[in-house]
Amino acid sequence: MTKSILQEARAAYQPQMPRILQGPLKAVEGEITESVADKSEIQAAFPMTYGMRTIAFERGPAIELPPINVGVILSGGQAPGGHNVIAGLFDGIRKINPASQLYGFLLGPDGLIKHKYRLLTDEIINEYRNTGGFDIIGSGRTKLSSKEQFDEGLQILKELNITALVIIGGDDSNTNACHLAEYYKAINAGVQVIGCPKTIDGDLKNEQIETSFGFDTACKVYSELIGNIERDCNSAQKYWHFIKLMGRSASHIALECAQQTQPNVCLISEEVYENSISLDQIVSNIANIIIKRGEAGQSFGTVLIPEGLIEFIPEFKPLISTINALLAKESSTEQEFKQLPKSERRSWMQHQLEQGTGPDAKANAALYKSLPEVVALQLALDRDSHGNVQVSLIETEKMISEMVAAKLPTGQVWKFSPQHHFFGYEGRCAAPSNYDANYCYSLGYTASCLIATGKSGYMASVRNTTAPASEWIAGGIPITMMMNMETKEGKRVPVIRKALVDLNDAPFQTFAAARNEWALNTSYLYPGPIQYFGPTEVCDRPTQTLLLEKSK
Amino acid sequence: MTKSILQEARAAYQPQMPRILQGPLKAVEGEITESVADKSEIQAAFPMTYGMRTIAFERGPAIELPPINVGVILSGGQAPGGHNVIAGLFDGIRKINPASQLYGFLLGPDGLIKHKYRLLTDEIINEYRNTGGFDIIGSGRTKLSSKEQFDEGLQILKELNITALVIIGGDDSNTNACHLAEYYKAINAGVQVIGCPKTIDGDLKNEQIETSFGFDTACKVYSELIGNIERDCNSAQKYWHFIKLMGRSASHIALECAQQTQPNVCLISEEVYENSISLDQIVSNIANIIIKRGEAGQSFGTVLIPEGLIEFIPEFKPLISTINALLAKESSTEQEFKQLPKSERRSWMQHQLEQGTGPDAKANAALYKSLPEVVALQLALDRDSHGNVQVSLIETEKMISEMVAAKLPTGQVWKFSPQHHFFGYEGRCAAPSNYDANYCYSLGYTASCLIATGKSGYMASVRNTTAPASEWIAGGIPITMMMNMETKEGKRVPVIRKALVDLNDAPFQTFAAARNEWALNTSYLYPGPIQYFGPTEVCDRPTQTLLLEKSK
């Protein structure tokens, strides 16, 4: 691999770790845990791994352990720092015994099931320290959930004499890691399973897990770009920029970027949902800000829109489920729809909605009619493999700007000229910030300590991360502790509870207190690119979200 | 203005300057100059400023000069480093005499004509050192070209006792700066005019001007993002990313980013034009690469597309001019077109083209028919104020990916899933790299020296910039020297000759020698974000374009 000049310079960075991990340690058991809700159901689903105690590490005697073989899987969407989790894990198991081996399963859980793997040597690991991406072994979205898959996996684990598996993933992947831990315990397979909290979306967090890795770096990359765009719009004074940001359902990314850049508007899906704010209200609010700024000679601005917004707007839920039903795989209506030329599909859908009889039928037809062409077509055309609309593909940024334009008065001296952006792929594989480089390395190293102390069904936990890294606290949390029951595809199943933006919490409250000021005045902040070599206040700062959450 | 933490840290940076500017100097005249072409016509258009000698600075005696009042204008699109040009100019005229004053005209040339300005104090300048954007005084695109405008401007210059005006702009703005210099000389107005070479597009360069400022920073921001996307596509192994890049007609930005990131494909408009490569050939070439990579298990990739491409594809020129004629302002066909609902406009246009009688009529109709819906509509709908199609708004990245998809065989085990991006506004207002911070400050300081030595109609020139800044060479170049005659809107006029990508030059040749390797293998480079505080090889490196041009 040819490296860029910055990669060469950055390779030498030694990630910082909690002091406790820098010497011999022992696992100290804390309280017996319970799931966040639905205790008896979770316990029934996980008889072997439910109710375990939290683990903290303390200084312990130096003991000699035999070498171990460990497997690692990257699961789901990329997040900055994945390579450092693997590097920390590698260094950790080599510390346990220099003869330990690390195997990486290729392209996600598929690698385990299909027995595709790569022995990770010193040389390979060194190539990837402090780099972005998941390309050391690749990632994938196959769900590891059936007994057959678990058994297939066990075959190769046995063959390679692997006694512990680390799964790096988001809430779904960690839920599945727990199922695997449970199964391997139940059949006495002799394989421990440890999870690591990954996702740029920032929605895998709770009392025990402060943040998921990658959120810091991704938000910093997006904020760099938003700041640059704000400076552009403040210089040219002629465009309104509508910027959609990744983050799936949760608005953490949008909220964090808003704190870092102080845009004129930032929509928060959770607020839209909780306060039942209609599409018309959203659009009118933005239009009013545009009018006020225009009248004040400021016909420019920046609007942040979270990726998942549309699902949280009250009137879209019935519309989307009606369309999903109409286009359900292999239904007669789907067959009819598919035969139509694209140009006739919108009017066909409009007609179908008008024929609807349910309580939402009238509202659905009216909403669909009000939508800009591009979004109406996206709602009908872009389906996933289940036939459901792919909400993330809908160009909400264009929908909102087009509907805003229709609300503006004509004949003003000021003009409304929108520009559109969607940022996501730009940040998922950025090289990790110091924070993520340290946090990920510590998570991986912590995973090795949980393995050495015989744990399974735990997630690696590193806390107190707004303090200097040496003071961070490392331990393990039973995954079942984070679970509750939810209905997915019609079935009630145990899952790790997603953390959406909490409107009562400091990050949202701080934003809400400032946003009127930001809307009318131009209060942009230009955070600039991630720095690796400068003063610590520039290079080592965690997210505003974390700082505000800690300030409580 | 609230500053981000990085801005605070970066404000302290002292830009580096050529050694010669760091003490008393004198102007030394070089050769008498001639325009690059059309000598007699350029001379006739600029009798007062044609044929002046180049200027170099050498160490001179320290002399005391009276204070001067200077005006400055930012003209056209933003480019990183504009604030540093102004800071260098400010420091330079204060060095001449501490009582000198700098006035900034607001929102571009309009500020001069409409007498809107701002006195730039120490305090203001210090707020903006080493920052991106043009927001210190704003920018604008009004063309400064008529005698009336020149006279309006002179009024306010006289009122403020301004004896020199610095215009920071691209080729057009500098052409107009030369007209202004010429006019003020001819009427003996007592106002010098100096230009500074600005544009991220990189097309304002020649024997005397190595590069325009902002090109370095903008390309580094885009390359950061392209590298992140490449790493994402190499990790997930499922998307082809089609990335359009700003740069107007010239492909310098795309070519520079290709050198920095080594994508699978990078189109170069100038090559398409010179070798008459048809749209079908372009699409087929990309499809072949996708097929070969897919068969090798690599169904992912990255394609860079220069913004101006479509105008260089041979068969688009007649189609665009035919559509422009059909939709010419207030023509009967335009009236008819405007009455139509949007959904009928494409077929109306198709019909019109099929009725055409010129030599290109058949080809036009066939080409229009072959275009994806979105592009066909954009060609018909998005018009500028003259009724011409706005080529920069056409989503070439979607057009190409959609046409590529249609060429791919079905029933393969690999899939083609495209993603689309357009980068432009993300980089125009980034905080300047060390290179641009130094280069811009030096340009501004050089402008002050040209003023002190009584010059007008010159562009500030700083050369040898691949060497350490202390060894850079500062001087002045008569703007007429860069001019030739071109036909614009039916009139033959003098303009600075734009530098498009030269297919015989090292940057293109190096790219052409490597691209087959990049196409099939995955040779991505991940340059990462601009660094301000690290090792010099990371922080101070100029563009590959400049390094390669100098390597000749």
PDB file of C-alpha atoms in Angstrom, chain B residues 62-205:
ATOM      1  CA  ALA B  62      15.801  52.702   2.942  1.00  0.00           C
ATOM      2  CA  ILE B  63      13.788  55.739   1.912  1.00  0.00           C
ATOM      3  CA  GLU B  64      11.051  57.576   3.714  1.00  0.00           C
ATOM      4  CA  LEU B  65       7.759  57.796   1.877  1.00  0.00           C
ATOM      5  CA  PRO B  66       4.623  59.723   2.773  1.00  0.00           C
ATOM      6  CA  PRO B  67       1.539  57.764   3.888  1.00  0.00           C
ATOM      7  CA  ILE B  68      -0.740  56.452   1.130  1.00  0.00           C
ATOM      8  CA  ASN B  69      -4.380  55.522   1.020  1.00  0.00           C
ATOM      9  CA  VAL B  70      -5.088  52.287  -0.823  1.00  0.00           C
ATOM     10  CA  GLY B  71      -8.362  50.597  -1.811  1.00  0.00           C
ATOM     11  CA  VAL B  72      -8.906  46.872  -2.213  1.00  0.00           C
ATOM     12  CA  ILE B  73     -11.618  44.832  -3.972  1.00  0.00           C
ATOM     13  CA  LEU B  74     -12.355  41.097  -3.875  1.00  0.00           C
ATOM     14  CA  SER B  75     -13.855  40.131  -7.215  1.00  0.00           C
ATOM     15  CA  GLY B  76     -15.636  36.917  -8.233  1.00  0.00           C
ATOM     16  CA  GLY B  77     -15.746  33.498  -6.595  1.00  0.00           C
ATOM     17  CA  GLN B  78     -14.143  32.924  -3.228  1.00  0.00           C
ATOM     18  CA  ALA B  79     -10.710  31.331  -2.932  1.00  0.00           C
ATOM     19  CA  PRO B  80      -8.804  30.381   0.219  1.00  0.00           C
ATOM     20  CA  GLY B  81      -6.278  33.032   1.179  1.00  0.00           C
ATOM     21  CA  GLY B  82      -8.048  36.239   0.125  1.00  0.00           C
ATOM     22  CA  HIS B  83      -7.852  37.587   3.658  1.00  0.00           C
ATOM     23  CA  ASN B  84      -4.106  37.026   3.684  1.00  0.00           C
ATOM     24  CA  VAL B  85      -3.661  39.026   0.471  1.00  0.00           C
ATOM     25  CA  ILE B  86      -5.386  41.877   2.258  1.00  0.00           C
ATOM     26  CA  ALA B  87      -3.284  41.363   5.414  1.00  0.00           C
ATOM     27  CA  GLY B  88      -0.068  41.365   3.381  1.00  0.00           C
ATOM     28  CA  LEU B  89      -1.165  44.509   1.547  1.00  0.00           C
ATOM     29  CA  PHE B  90      -2.083  46.154   4.849  1.00  0.00           C
ATOM     30  CA  ASP B  91       1.236  45.298   6.487  1.00  0.00           C
ATOM     31  CA  GLY B  92       3.057  46.415   3.344  1.00  0.00           C
ATOM     32  CA  ILE B  93       1.533  49.887   3.144  1.00  0.00           C
ATOM     33  CA  ARG B  94       1.985  50.344   6.900  1.00  0.00           C
ATOM     34  CA  LYS B  95       5.648  49.503   6.381  1.00  0.00           C
ATOM     35  CA  ILE B  96       5.840  52.197   3.715  1.00  0.00           C
ATOM     36  CA  ASN B  97       4.418  54.603   6.258  1.00  0.00           C
ATOM     37  CA  PRO B  98       2.605  53.737   9.499  1.00  0.00           C
ATOM     38  CA  ALA B  99      -0.044  56.365   8.721  1.00  0.00           C
ATOM     39  CA  SER B 100      -1.121  54.657   5.475  1.00  0.00           C
ATOM     40  CA  GLN B 101      -4.758  53.577   5.297  1.00  0.00           C
ATOM     41  CA  LEU B 102      -6.471  50.651   3.623  1.00  0.00           C
ATOM     42  CA  TYR B 103     -10.109  50.847   2.475  1.00  0.00           C
ATOM     43  CA  GLY B 104     -12.028  47.728   1.497  1.00  0.00           C
ATOM     44  CA  PHE B 105     -14.840  48.129  -1.036  1.00  0.00           C
ATOM     45  CA  LEU B 106     -17.820  45.982  -0.102  1.00  0.00           C
ATOM     46  CA  LEU B 107     -19.273  43.001  -1.979  1.00  0.00           C
ATOM     47  CA  GLY B 108     -16.980  43.220  -4.969  1.00  0.00           C
ATOM     48  CA  PRO B 109     -16.642  45.906  -7.653  1.00  0.00           C
ATOM     49  CA  ASP B 110     -20.150  47.073  -6.724  1.00  0.00           C
ATOM     50  CA  GLY B 111     -18.693  48.613  -3.597  1.00  0.00           C
ATOM     51  CA  LEU B 112     -16.457  50.888  -5.675  1.00  0.00           C
ATOM     52  CA  ILE B 113     -19.245  51.909  -8.048  1.00  0.00           C
ATOM     53  CA  LYS B 114     -21.817  52.430  -5.289  1.00  0.00           C
ATOM     54  CA  HIS B 115     -19.351  53.922  -2.811  1.00  0.00           C
ATOM     55  CA  LYS B 116     -19.758  51.248  -0.152  1.00  0.00           C
ATOM     56  CA  TYR B 117     -16.571  50.709   1.778  1.00  0.00           C
ATOM     57  CA  ARG B 118     -15.009  49.950   5.111  1.00  0.00           C
ATOM     58  CA  LEU B 119     -11.822  51.344   6.638  1.00  0.00           C
ATOM     59  CA  LEU B 120      -9.693  48.350   7.508  1.00  0.00           C
ATOM     60  CA  THR B 121      -8.077  48.883  10.883  1.00  0.00           C
ATOM     61  CA  ASP B 122      -5.409  46.875  12.637  1.00  0.00           C
ATOM     62  CA  GLU B 123      -8.088  45.311  14.785  1.00  0.00           C
ATOM     63  CA  ILE B 124     -10.182  44.174  11.823  1.00  0.00           C
ATOM     64  CA  ILE B 125      -7.187  42.831   9.902  1.00  0.00           C
ATOM     65  CA  ASN B 126      -6.022  40.849  12.920  1.00  0.00           C
ATOM     66  CA  GLU B 127      -9.429  39.180  13.165  1.00  0.00           C
ATOM     67  CA  TYR B 128      -9.001  37.771   9.655  1.00  0.00           C
ATOM     68  CA  ARG B 129      -5.362  36.711   9.383  1.00  0.00           C
ATOM     69  CA  ASN B 130      -4.954  33.149   8.073  1.00  0.00           C
ATOM     70  CA  THR B 131      -8.707  32.614   7.816  1.00  0.00           C
ATOM     71  CA  GLY B 132     -10.714  31.385   4.830  1.00  0.00           C
ATOM     72  CA  GLY B 133     -13.527  33.230   3.109  1.00  0.00           C
ATOM     73  CA  PHE B 134     -13.896  36.691   1.660  1.00  0.00           C
ATOM     74  CA  ASP B 135     -16.187  37.902   4.420  1.00  0.00           C
ATOM     75  CA  ILE B 136     -13.915  40.694   5.634  1.00  0.00           C
ATOM     76  CA  ILE B 137     -15.419  42.847   2.872  1.00  0.00           C
ATOM     77  CA  GLY B 138     -17.427  40.310   0.834  1.00  0.00           C
ATOM     78  CA  SER B 139     -17.121  39.630  -2.865  1.00  0.00           C
ATOM     79  CA  GLY B 140     -19.278  40.061  -5.952  1.00  0.00           C
ATOM     80  CA  ARG B 141     -19.413  39.384  -9.684  1.00  0.00           C
ATOM     81  CA  THR B 142     -20.321  42.790 -11.108  1.00  0.00           C
ATOM     82  CA  LYS B 143     -18.084  43.411 -14.110  1.00  0.00           C
ATOM     83  CA  LEU B 144     -16.143  46.643 -13.815  1.00  0.00           C
ATOM     84  CA  SER B 145     -15.995  47.569 -17.470  1.00  0.00           C
ATOM     85  CA  SER B 146     -17.742  50.803 -18.481  1.00  0.00           C
ATOM     86  CA  LYS B 147     -16.430  54.352 -18.460  1.00  0.00           C
ATOM     87  CA  GLU B 148     -19.381  55.339 -16.274  1.00  0.00           C
ATOM     88  CA  GLN B 149     -18.380  52.792 -13.660  1.00  0.00           C
ATOM     89  CA  PHE B 150     -14.761  53.952 -13.802  1.00  0.00           C
ATOM     90  CA  ASP B 151     -15.863  57.558 -13.273  1.00  0.00           C
ATOM     91  CA  GLU B 152     -18.217  56.633 -10.408  1.00  0.00           C
ATOM     92  CA  GLY B 153     -15.338  54.783  -8.821  1.00  0.00           C
ATOM     93  CA  LEU B 154     -12.958  57.680  -9.256  1.00  0.00           C
ATOM     94  CA  GLN B 155     -15.314  59.950  -7.301  1.00  0.00           C
ATOM     95  CA  ILE B 156     -15.045  57.879  -4.140  1.00  0.00           C
ATOM     96  CA  LEU B 157     -11.331  57.263  -4.653  1.00  0.00           C
ATOM     97  CA  LYS B 158     -10.783  61.022  -4.832  1.00  0.00           C
ATOM     98  CA  GLU B 159     -13.008  61.591  -1.830  1.00  0.00           C
ATOM     99  CA  LEU B 160     -11.002  59.135   0.266  1.00  0.00           C
ATOM    100  CA  ASN B 161      -7.712  60.337  -1.227  1.00  0.00           C
ATOM    101  CA  ILE B 162      -7.006  56.810  -2.464  1.00  0.00           C
ATOM    102  CA  THR B 163      -4.135  56.759  -4.933  1.00  0.00           C
ATOM    103  CA  ALA B 164      -3.902  53.033  -5.545  1.00  0.00           C
ATOM    104  CA  LEU B 165      -6.445  50.256  -5.976  1.00  0.00           C
ATOM    105  CA  VAL B 166      -5.745  46.526  -5.684  1.00  0.00           C
ATOM    106  CA  ILE B 167      -8.155  44.181  -7.453  1.00  0.00           C
ATOM    107  CA  ILE B 168      -8.023  40.570  -6.345  1.00  0.00           C
ATOM    108  CA  GLY B 169      -9.631  38.391  -8.987  1.00  0.00           C
ATOM    109  CA  GLY B 170      -9.458  35.851 -11.799  1.00  0.00           C
ATOM    110  CA  ASP B 171      -8.731  36.348 -15.489  1.00  0.00           C
ATOM    111  CA  ASP B 172     -11.807  38.484 -16.190  1.00  0.00           C
ATOM    112  CA  SER B 173     -11.344  40.689 -13.142  1.00  0.00           C
ATOM    113  CA  ASN B 174      -7.683  41.234 -13.931  1.00  0.00           C
ATOM    114  CA  THR B 175      -8.538  42.061 -17.548  1.00  0.00           C
ATOM    115  CA  ASN B 176     -10.927  44.674 -16.205  1.00  0.00           C
ATOM    116  CA  ALA B 177      -8.286  45.884 -13.712  1.00  0.00           C
ATOM    117  CA  CYS B 178      -6.083  46.545 -16.734  1.00  0.00           C
ATOM    118  CA  HIS B 179      -8.838  48.514 -18.481  1.00  0.00           C
ATOM    119  CA  LEU B 180      -9.213  50.571 -15.319  1.00  0.00           C
ATOM    120  CA  ALA B 181      -5.457  51.161 -15.067  1.00  0.00           C
ATOM    121  CA  GLU B 182      -5.438  52.196 -18.703  1.00  0.00           C
ATOM    122  CA  TYR B 183      -8.340  54.597 -18.268  1.00  0.00           C
ATOM    123  CA  TYR B 184      -7.023  56.197 -15.093  1.00  0.00           C
ATOM    124  CA  LYS B 185      -3.645  56.666 -16.754  1.00  0.00           C
ATOM    125  CA  ALA B 186      -5.241  58.141 -19.857  1.00  0.00           C
ATOM    126  CA  ILE B 187      -7.228  60.718 -17.913  1.00  0.00           C
ATOM    127  CA  ASN B 188      -4.353  61.291 -15.526  1.00  0.00           C
ATOM    128  CA  ALA B 189      -6.540  60.356 -12.562  1.00  0.00           C
ATOM    129  CA  GLY B 190      -3.648  59.768 -10.219  1.00  0.00           C
ATOM    130  CA  VAL B 191      -4.773  56.275  -9.246  1.00  0.00           C
ATOM    131  CA  GLN B 192      -2.603  53.199  -9.751  1.00  0.00           C
ATOM    132  CA  VAL B 193      -4.282  49.823 -10.317  1.00  0.00           C
ATOM    133  CA  ILE B 194      -2.648  46.515  -9.356  1.00  0.00           C
ATOM    134  CA  GLY B 195      -4.097  43.003  -9.849  1.00  0.00           C
ATOM    135  CA  CYS B 196      -3.661  39.794  -7.841  1.00  0.00           C
ATOM    136  CA  PRO B 197      -4.146  36.304  -9.365  1.00  0.00           C
ATOM    137  CA  LYS B 198      -7.027  34.538  -7.635  1.00  0.00           C
ATOM    138  CA  THR B 199      -9.036  31.447  -8.543  1.00  0.00           C
ATOM    139  CA  ILE B 200      -9.393  27.938  -7.194  1.00  0.00           C
ATOM    140  CA  ASP B 201      -9.816  26.767 -10.801  1.00  0.00           C
ATOM    141  CA  GLY B 202      -6.085  27.078 -11.420  1.00  0.00           C
ATOM    142  CA  ASP B 203      -6.583  28.450 -14.944  1.00  0.00           C
ATOM    143  CA  LEU B 204      -4.923  31.810 -14.356  1.00  0.00           C
ATOM    144  CA  LYS B 205      -1.269  30.916 -14.831  1.00  0.00           C
TER     145      LYS B 205
END
